[in-house]
Amino acid sequence: KISSHFPLLHGAPVHQGSPHEIGVLNIEHPDFGDPPLFDPALEVPVFWACGVTPQVALESAKLPLVITHAPGHMVITDLLNRDFKQDPDSFMPESSIAQKNKR
């Protein structure tokens, strides 16, 4: 819930629960990064949008120039987190997570 107040940054999770529902076939062997360390009997996986996905799309587009980021090396600015904070209900309809939790 905390990250949902920052839609211009990572924002709210895009999915929680079964990785298979969003096309993650084997969470122990992710396409990018290290495998998560968690106990599936005690914890639920949560997924956020990531800059790696559009980066792969940009690489396959073979553009002559693209300015982006590298994992772990994000933009540095003089703005503070509070400058980005918003009420999640004011900028987006209920997420699929909220709808799923109502069922």
Coordinates of C-alpha atoms in Angstrom, one line a residue:
K1 CA 0.0 0.0 0.0
I2 CA 2.8 2.4 0.8
S3 CA 4.2 2.4 -2.8
S4 CA 0.7 3.1 -4.3
H5 CA 1.1 6.7 -3.1
F6 CA 3.9 7.1 -5.6
P7 CA 2.5 6.5 -9.1
L8 CA 5.2 8.5 -10.8
L9 CA 7.8 6.1 -9.3
H10 CA 7.2 2.4 -9.0
G11 CA 3.6 2.8 -7.9
A12 CA 1.4 0.1 -6.6
P13 CA 2.1 -3.6 -7.2
V14 CA 0.7 -4.8 -10.5
H15 CA 0.0 -8.3 -9.2
Q16 CA 0.1 -10.4 -6.0
G17 CA -0.2 -14.1 -5.7
S18 CA 0.4 -16.8 -8.2
P19 CA 3.3 -15.9 -10.6
H20 CA 1.7 -18.2 -13.2
E21 CA -1.2 -15.8 -13.5
I22 CA 1.1 -13.2 -15.1
G23 CA 3.2 -15.5 -17.2
V24 CA 6.1 -16.1 -14.7
L25 CA 6.6 -19.8 -15.4
N26 CA 9.3 -20.4 -12.8
I27 CA 9.9 -17.9 -10.0
E28 CA 13.0 -19.8 -9.0
H29 CA 14.6 -18.8 -12.4
P30 CA 13.6 -15.3 -13.3
D31 CA 14.3 -13.8 -16.7
F32 CA 16.2 -10.9 -14.9
G33 CA 17.9 -10.5 -11.6
D34 CA 18.3 -12.9 -8.7
P35 CA 15.6 -15.4 -7.6
P36 CA 13.5 -14.2 -4.7
L37 CA 14.1 -15.7 -1.3
F38 CA 10.8 -16.5 0.3
D39 CA 8.8 -19.3 1.8
P40 CA 5.7 -19.9 -0.4
A41 CA 4.0 -21.6 2.6
L42 CA 4.3 -18.3 4.6
E43 CA 4.6 -15.5 2.0
V44 CA 2.8 -14.3 -1.1
P45 CA 4.8 -13.0 -4.0
V46 CA 4.2 -9.4 -5.0
F47 CA 5.2 -7.9 -8.4
W48 CA 5.8 -4.3 -9.4
A49 CA 6.3 -2.8 -12.8
C50 CA 9.9 -2.7 -13.8
G51 CA 12.1 -0.7 -16.1
V52 CA 13.8 -3.8 -17.5
T53 CA 10.7 -4.7 -19.6
P54 CA 10.7 -1.5 -21.6
Q55 CA 14.4 -1.7 -21.8
V56 CA 14.2 -5.0 -23.6
A57 CA 11.6 -3.6 -26.0
L58 CA 13.9 -0.6 -26.7
E59 CA 16.9 -2.9 -27.4
S60 CA 14.8 -5.0 -29.9
A61 CA 13.7 -1.8 -31.6
K62 CA 17.3 -1.1 -32.5
L63 CA 17.0 2.7 -32.2
P64 CA 20.1 4.8 -32.9
L65 CA 20.0 6.5 -29.4
V66 CA 18.1 5.8 -26.2
I67 CA 18.6 7.3 -22.8
T68 CA 17.5 5.1 -19.9
H69 CA 18.8 3.7 -16.7
A70 CA 20.8 0.7 -15.5
P71 CA 19.4 -1.5 -12.7
G72 CA 20.5 0.0 -9.4
H73 CA 21.5 3.3 -11.0
M74 CA 18.4 5.5 -11.1
V75 CA 18.0 9.2 -11.6
I76 CA 19.2 11.5 -8.9
T77 CA 17.3 14.7 -8.3
D78 CA 16.8 17.3 -5.6
L79 CA 13.1 16.4 -5.3
L80 CA 12.0 14.7 -2.2
N81 CA 9.7 11.7 -1.9
R82 CA 7.0 14.0 -0.5
D83 CA 7.0 15.9 -3.8
F84 CA 5.8 12.8 -5.5
K85 CA 3.2 11.5 -3.0
Q86 CA -0.4 11.3 -4.1
D87 CA -3.6 9.9 -2.9
P88 CA -4.0 6.6 -4.8
D89 CA -7.7 7.0 -5.1
S90 CA -7.4 10.3 -6.9
F91 CA -5.4 9.0 -9.9
M92 CA -6.4 5.5 -10.8
P93 CA -9.4 3.2 -10.7
E94 CA -9.3 0.3 -8.2
S95 CA -6.4 -2.0 -9.1
S96 CA -7.0 -5.6 -9.9
I97 CA -5.5 -6.4 -6.5
A98 CA -8.1 -4.4 -4.7
Q99 CA -10.9 -6.0 -6.8
K100 CA -9.5 -9.4 -6.2
N101 CA -9.4 -8.8 -2.4
K102 CA -13.1 -7.9 -2.5
R103 CA -14.1 -11.3 -3.9

